[in-house]
Each structure stands twice: as structure tokens, then as C-alpha cells.
CSV table of C-alpha atoms in Angstrom, one decimal:
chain,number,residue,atom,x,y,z
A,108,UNK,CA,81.4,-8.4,18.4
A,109,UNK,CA,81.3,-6.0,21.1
A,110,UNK,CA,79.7,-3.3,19.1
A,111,UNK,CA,77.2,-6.0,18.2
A,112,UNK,CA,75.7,-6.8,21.4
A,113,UNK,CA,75.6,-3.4,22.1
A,114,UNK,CA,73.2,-2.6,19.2
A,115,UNK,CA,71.5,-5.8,19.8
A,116,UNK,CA,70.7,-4.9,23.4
A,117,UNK,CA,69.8,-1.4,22.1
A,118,UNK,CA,67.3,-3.0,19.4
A,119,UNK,CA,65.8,-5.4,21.8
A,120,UNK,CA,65.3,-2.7,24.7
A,121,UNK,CA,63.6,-0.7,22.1
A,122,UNK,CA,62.8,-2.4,19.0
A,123,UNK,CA,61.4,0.6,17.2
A,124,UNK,CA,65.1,2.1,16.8
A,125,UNK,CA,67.0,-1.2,14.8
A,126,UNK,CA,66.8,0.3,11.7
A,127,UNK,CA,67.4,3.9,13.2
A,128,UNK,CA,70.5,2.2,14.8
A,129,UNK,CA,71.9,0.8,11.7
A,130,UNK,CA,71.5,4.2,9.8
A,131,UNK,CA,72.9,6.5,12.2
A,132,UNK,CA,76.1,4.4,13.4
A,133,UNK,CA,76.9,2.5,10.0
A,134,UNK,CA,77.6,-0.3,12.2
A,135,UNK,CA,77.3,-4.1,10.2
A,136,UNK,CA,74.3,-6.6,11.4
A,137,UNK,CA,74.4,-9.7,9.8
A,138,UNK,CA,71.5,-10.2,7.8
A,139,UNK,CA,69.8,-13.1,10.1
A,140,UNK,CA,70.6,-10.5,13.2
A,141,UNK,CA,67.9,-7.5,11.1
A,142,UNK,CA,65.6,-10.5,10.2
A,143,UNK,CA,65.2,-11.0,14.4
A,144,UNK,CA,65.0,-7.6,14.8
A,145,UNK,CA,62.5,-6.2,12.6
A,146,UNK,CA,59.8,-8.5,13.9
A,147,UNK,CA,59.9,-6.9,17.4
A,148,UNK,CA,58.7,-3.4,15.9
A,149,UNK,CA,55.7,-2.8,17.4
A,150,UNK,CA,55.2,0.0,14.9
A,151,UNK,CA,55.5,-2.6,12.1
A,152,UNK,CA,52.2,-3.0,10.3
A,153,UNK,CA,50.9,-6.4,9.7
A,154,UNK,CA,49.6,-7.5,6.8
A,155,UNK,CA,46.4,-9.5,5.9
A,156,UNK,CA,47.2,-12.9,4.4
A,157,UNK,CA,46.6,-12.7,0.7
A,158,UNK,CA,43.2,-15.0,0.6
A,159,UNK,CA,41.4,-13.3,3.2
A,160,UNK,CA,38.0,-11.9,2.6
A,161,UNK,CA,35.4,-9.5,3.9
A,162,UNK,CA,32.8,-11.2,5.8
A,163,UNK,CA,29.6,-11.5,3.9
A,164,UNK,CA,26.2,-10.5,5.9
A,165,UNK,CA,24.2,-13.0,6.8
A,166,UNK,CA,21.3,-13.6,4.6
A,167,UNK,CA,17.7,-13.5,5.7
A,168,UNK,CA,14.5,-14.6,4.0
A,169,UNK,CA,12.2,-11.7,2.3
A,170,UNK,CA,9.6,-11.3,0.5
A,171,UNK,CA,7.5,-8.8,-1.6
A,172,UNK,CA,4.1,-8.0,-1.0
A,173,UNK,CA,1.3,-5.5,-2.7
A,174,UNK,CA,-0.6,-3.6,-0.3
A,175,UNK,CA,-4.1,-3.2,-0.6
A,176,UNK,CA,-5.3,0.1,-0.1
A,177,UNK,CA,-6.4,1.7,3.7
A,178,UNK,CA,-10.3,0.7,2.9
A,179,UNK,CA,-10.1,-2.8,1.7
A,180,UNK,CA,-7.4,-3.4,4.1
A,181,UNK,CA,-9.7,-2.6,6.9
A,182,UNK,CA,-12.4,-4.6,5.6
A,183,UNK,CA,-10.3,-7.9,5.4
A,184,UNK,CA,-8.6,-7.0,8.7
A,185,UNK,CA,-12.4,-7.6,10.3
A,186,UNK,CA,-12.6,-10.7,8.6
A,187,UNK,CA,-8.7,-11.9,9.9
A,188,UNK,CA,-9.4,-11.1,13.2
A,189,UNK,CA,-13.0,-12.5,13.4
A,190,UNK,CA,-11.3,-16.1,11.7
A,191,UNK,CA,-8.5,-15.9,14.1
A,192,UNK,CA,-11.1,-15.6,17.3
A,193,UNK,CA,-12.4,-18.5,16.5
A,194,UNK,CA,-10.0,-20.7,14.7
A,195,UNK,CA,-6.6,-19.8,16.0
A,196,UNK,CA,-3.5,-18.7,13.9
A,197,UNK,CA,-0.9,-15.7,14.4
A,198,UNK,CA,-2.2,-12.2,13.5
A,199,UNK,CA,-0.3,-10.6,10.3
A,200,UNK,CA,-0.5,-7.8,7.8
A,201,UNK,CA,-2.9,-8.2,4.5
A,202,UNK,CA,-1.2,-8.5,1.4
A,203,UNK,CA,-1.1,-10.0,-2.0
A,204,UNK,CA,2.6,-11.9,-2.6
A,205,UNK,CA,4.3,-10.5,-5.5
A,206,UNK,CA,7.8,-12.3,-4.4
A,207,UNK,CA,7.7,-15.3,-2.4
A,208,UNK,CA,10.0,-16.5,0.2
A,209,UNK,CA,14.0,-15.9,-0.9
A,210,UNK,CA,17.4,-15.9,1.2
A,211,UNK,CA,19.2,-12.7,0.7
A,212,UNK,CA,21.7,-10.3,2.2
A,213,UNK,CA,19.7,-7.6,3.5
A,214,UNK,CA,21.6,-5.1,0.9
A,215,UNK,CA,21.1,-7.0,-1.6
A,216,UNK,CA,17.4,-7.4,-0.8
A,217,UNK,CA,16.7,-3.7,-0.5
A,218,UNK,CA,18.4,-3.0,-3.8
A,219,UNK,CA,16.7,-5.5,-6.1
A,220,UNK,CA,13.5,-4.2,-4.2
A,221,UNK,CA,14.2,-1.0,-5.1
A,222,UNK,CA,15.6,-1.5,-8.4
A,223,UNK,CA,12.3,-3.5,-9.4
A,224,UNK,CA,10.0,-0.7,-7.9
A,225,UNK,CA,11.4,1.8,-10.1
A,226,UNK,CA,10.1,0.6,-13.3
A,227,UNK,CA,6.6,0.1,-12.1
A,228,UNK,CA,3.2,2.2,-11.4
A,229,UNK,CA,-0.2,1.8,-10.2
A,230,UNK,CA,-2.4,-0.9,-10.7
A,231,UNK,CA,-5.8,-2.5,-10.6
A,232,UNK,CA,-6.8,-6.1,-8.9
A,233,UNK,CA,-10.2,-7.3,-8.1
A,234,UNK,CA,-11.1,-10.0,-5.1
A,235,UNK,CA,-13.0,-12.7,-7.0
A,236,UNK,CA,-13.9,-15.2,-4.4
A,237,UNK,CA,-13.3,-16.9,-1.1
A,238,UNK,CA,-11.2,-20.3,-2.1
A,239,UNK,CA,-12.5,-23.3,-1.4
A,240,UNK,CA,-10.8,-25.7,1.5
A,241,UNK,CA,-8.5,-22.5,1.9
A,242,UNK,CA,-8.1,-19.6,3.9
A,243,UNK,CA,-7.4,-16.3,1.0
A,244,UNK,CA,-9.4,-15.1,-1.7
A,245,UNK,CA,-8.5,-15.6,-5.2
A,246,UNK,CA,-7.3,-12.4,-7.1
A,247,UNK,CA,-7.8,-12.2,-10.8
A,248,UNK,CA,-5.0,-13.1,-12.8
A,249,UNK,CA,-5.3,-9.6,-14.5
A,250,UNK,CA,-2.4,-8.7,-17.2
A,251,UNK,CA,-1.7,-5.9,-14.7
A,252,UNK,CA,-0.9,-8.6,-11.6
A,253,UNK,CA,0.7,-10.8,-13.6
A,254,UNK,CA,3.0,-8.4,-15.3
A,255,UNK,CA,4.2,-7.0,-12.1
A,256,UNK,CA,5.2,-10.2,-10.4
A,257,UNK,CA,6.8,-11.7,-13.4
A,258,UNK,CA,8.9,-7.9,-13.4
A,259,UNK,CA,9.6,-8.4,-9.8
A,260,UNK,CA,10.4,-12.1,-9.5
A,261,UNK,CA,13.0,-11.4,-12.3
A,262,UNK,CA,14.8,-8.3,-10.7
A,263,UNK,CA,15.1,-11.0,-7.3
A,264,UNK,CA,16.1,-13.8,-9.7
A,265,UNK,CA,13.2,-16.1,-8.1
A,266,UNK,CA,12.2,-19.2,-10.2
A,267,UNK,CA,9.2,-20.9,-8.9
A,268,UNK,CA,7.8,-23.7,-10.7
A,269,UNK,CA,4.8,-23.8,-8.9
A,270,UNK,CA,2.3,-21.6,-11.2
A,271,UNK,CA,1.0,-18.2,-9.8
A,272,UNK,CA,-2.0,-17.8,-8.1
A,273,UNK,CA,-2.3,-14.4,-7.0
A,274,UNK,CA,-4.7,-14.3,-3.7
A,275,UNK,CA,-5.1,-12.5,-0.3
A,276,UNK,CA,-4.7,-14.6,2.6
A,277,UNK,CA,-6.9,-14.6,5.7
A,278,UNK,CA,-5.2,-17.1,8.0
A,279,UNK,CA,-2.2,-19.2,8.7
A,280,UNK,CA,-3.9,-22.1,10.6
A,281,UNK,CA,-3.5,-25.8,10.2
A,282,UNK,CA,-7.0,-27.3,10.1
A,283,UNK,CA,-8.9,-30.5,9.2
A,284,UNK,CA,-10.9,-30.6,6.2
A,285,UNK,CA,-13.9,-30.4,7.6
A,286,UNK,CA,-12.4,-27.2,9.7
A,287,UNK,CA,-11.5,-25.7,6.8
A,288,UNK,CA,-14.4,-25.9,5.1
A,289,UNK,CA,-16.7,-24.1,7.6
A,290,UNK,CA,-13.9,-21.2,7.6
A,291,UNK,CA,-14.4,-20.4,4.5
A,292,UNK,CA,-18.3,-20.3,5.2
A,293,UNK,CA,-17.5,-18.2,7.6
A,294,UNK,CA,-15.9,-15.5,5.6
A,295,UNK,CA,-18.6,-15.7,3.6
A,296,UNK,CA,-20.5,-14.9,6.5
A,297,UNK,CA,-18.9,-11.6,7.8
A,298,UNK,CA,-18.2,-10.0,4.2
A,299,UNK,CA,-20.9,-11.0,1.6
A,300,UNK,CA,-20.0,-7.9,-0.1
A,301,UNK,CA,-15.9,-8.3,-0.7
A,302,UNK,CA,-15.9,-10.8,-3.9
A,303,UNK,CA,-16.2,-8.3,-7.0
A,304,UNK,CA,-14.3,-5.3,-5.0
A,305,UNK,CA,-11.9,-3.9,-6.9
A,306,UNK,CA,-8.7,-1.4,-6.1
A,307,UNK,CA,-5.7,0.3,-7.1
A,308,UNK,CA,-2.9,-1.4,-5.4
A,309,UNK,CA,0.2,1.8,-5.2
A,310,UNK,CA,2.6,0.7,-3.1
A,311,UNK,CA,4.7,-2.7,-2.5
A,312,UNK,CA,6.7,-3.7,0.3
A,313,UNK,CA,9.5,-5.7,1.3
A,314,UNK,CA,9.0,-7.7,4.5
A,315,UNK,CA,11.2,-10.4,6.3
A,316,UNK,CA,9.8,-13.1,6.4
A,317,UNK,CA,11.3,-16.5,7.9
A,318,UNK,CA,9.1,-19.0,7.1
A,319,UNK,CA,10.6,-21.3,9.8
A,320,UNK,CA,9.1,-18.8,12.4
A,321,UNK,CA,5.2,-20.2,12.5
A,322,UNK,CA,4.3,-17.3,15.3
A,323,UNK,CA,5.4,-15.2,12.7
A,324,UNK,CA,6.5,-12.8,15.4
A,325,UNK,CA,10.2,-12.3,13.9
A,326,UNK,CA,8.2,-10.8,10.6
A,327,UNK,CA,8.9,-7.2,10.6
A,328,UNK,CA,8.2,-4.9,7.0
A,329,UNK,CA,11.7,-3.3,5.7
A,330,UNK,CA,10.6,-0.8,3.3
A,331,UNK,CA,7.4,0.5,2.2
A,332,UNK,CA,7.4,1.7,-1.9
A,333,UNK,CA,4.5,4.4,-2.9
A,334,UNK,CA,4.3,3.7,-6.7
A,335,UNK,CA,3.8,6.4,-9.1
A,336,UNK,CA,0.1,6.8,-11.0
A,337,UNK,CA,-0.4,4.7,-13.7
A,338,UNK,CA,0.3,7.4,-16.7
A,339,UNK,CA,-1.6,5.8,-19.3
């Protein structure tokens, strides 16, 4: 017993050496005395419980735009801020949405965003006209625009049951009708030139975009995509 409390003192002074002690000396712990002492170790690793799981990244809400070219872009950026003078509403970037409004993780958002961009090219859209009671101008329906948002929407597995209407909007302002209505009469005003222009549309990009953030300050662009010429 003597021997014992000597190794036990030993052990619990320095807790690293109970199993050192136990080899070198040959001495007998009971069982119960080595399950007191092996705890102490400070060397001891410690083991993750079994159903413990990497945190997962928060997810943000993105969504996927097509960028007009540098010309057109300037032209409706006249007609944005010109609306915006006089009616109000947070300045933002022009674009036409390919991918509306989805919670991801912000990996998983780049790679499907990547992953759809990959497979696509160049393509034409035309402005048809300003849209009544609303603040965007209708974009054709072309093959082309539909094609590539029914590619992309897949890749980021977003279902809308809402149909598509592909347009370019020119302010995010909550009007009256009658408000509204002389808006739109106003972009006629400042560009009676834009319905019937058409471009190339060669790059998409992938923007945050919380749509509980009406200032619209928190949306920032994540990745800009230069698509490839159309080889046909």
C-alpha cells in the first residue's frame, strides 16, 4: 500500500508519467486507480463526440444578372439617375435578372455560378419598350434570353412559378398610380431613341442581393463572368 501512494503521489504531481511509472517499476495499480489517473494527462488528446459536425456558412441571398454592354449601360444610367432626381429610390447597377433572389452559402453560390457560366456564350437582347405603370423596359423574350435563364435557373435549382419576363429595371420606388404613370412618360422623355436598341450581352454576374435591405446599400457584385463569342 506504501508503494501505492508513492506512485499515486508521483502520478498526481505529474500526471504525464502514470503510465511511464507503471512500465518502468512493474509496480500493480488497481484498475479503477489507472482509470483516475489517465484523465489528468494533460498530453491526453480529446476526442470530438461522435455526432459533431462542421459548422455550415451562413447562407446569403444572390442573384444572377446579365450585363448590358459599357454604351447601353451608360445610356440607361442617364435615364436612372434623371428618375431617381425626381422620384426618389436607391441608386443601383443596370442589369437584366437571369436568377432571381436565392439563399445560398457563398461557396456554393460561386460554384453553381460558375458551373452555369461555363456552358454558355454570347448573346443578343433587344429593349422593346418602357412598361406601362412600371419602372423597367421590357426585353424580348428572344430564344437566346430564354435559353440562358432556363440553363442558369437549373444549375441554381431555382423554381419560380411566376412566368419570366425578362426586362431592365430603372427604379426601385414605391409610387401611386398616378406617380407611376408620369415616370414612365418621363423615360420616354429623356430616351426616345432606346426601344428597338439592340446588344450583345457577354458577361453575367453574380451579386448579393438581400432583398430585405430596401437601401440596397448591403448589395455588393461577387463575380463578374466575360462569356465567350457566340461560335455559331
Amino acid at each position: 500500500m506504501a508503494k501505492f501512494d508513492s506512485l499515486w503521489n508521483k502520478a498526481t504531481t505529474s500526471p504525464s508519467h502514470a503510465l511511464y511509472l507503471l512500465h518502468r517499476t512493474g509496480d500493480f495499480l488497481p484498475f479503477s486507480a489507472f482509470l483516475l489517473l489517465v484523465p489528468f494527462s494533460p498530453s491526453a488528446p480529446r476526442l470530438k463526440p461522435m455526432d459533431e459536425a462542421p459548422a455550415e456558412a451562413a447562407k446569403e441571398v444572390y442573384s444572377v444578372w446579365a450585363l448590358p454592354p459599357g454604351d447601353v449601360c451608360d445610356r440607361i444610367k442617364l435615364i436612372m439617375a434623371a428618375l431617381r432626381s425626381e422620384f426618389g429610390g436607391p441608386a443601383f447597377e443596370p442589369h437584366i435578372t437571369v436568377v432571381g433572389a436565392i439563399s445560398l452559402a457563398p461557396d456554393d453560390a460561386l460554384r453553381r455560378f460558375r458551373s452555369a457560366c461555363a456552358a454558355l456564350s454570347r448573346y443578343p437582347a433587344r429593349v422593346s419598350a418602357a412598361a406601362p405603370g412600371n419602372f423597367f423596359f421590357f426585353i424580348d423574350p428572344s430564344p437566346e434570353v430564354i435559353e440562358t435563364k432556363s440553363h442558369a435557373c437549373a444549375h441554381f435549382g431555382y423554381d419560380n412559378s411566376t412566368p419570366y419576363t425578362p426586362h431592365l429595371s430603372l427604379l426601385y420606388a414605391d409610387l401611386p398610380d398616378e406617380v407611376k404613370e408620369k415616370a414612365r412618360q418621363r423615360v420616354e422623355e429623356l430616351d426616345k431613341e432606346i426601344a428597338g436598341v439592340t446588344f450583345e450581352v457577354a458577361a453575367l454576374a453574380l451579386w448579393k442581393t438581400d432583398t430585405e435591405d430596401k437601401s440596397l446599400e448591403s448589395w455588393e457584385p461577387v463575380e463578374v463572368y466575360q462569356l465567350p463569342p457566340n461560335p455559331k
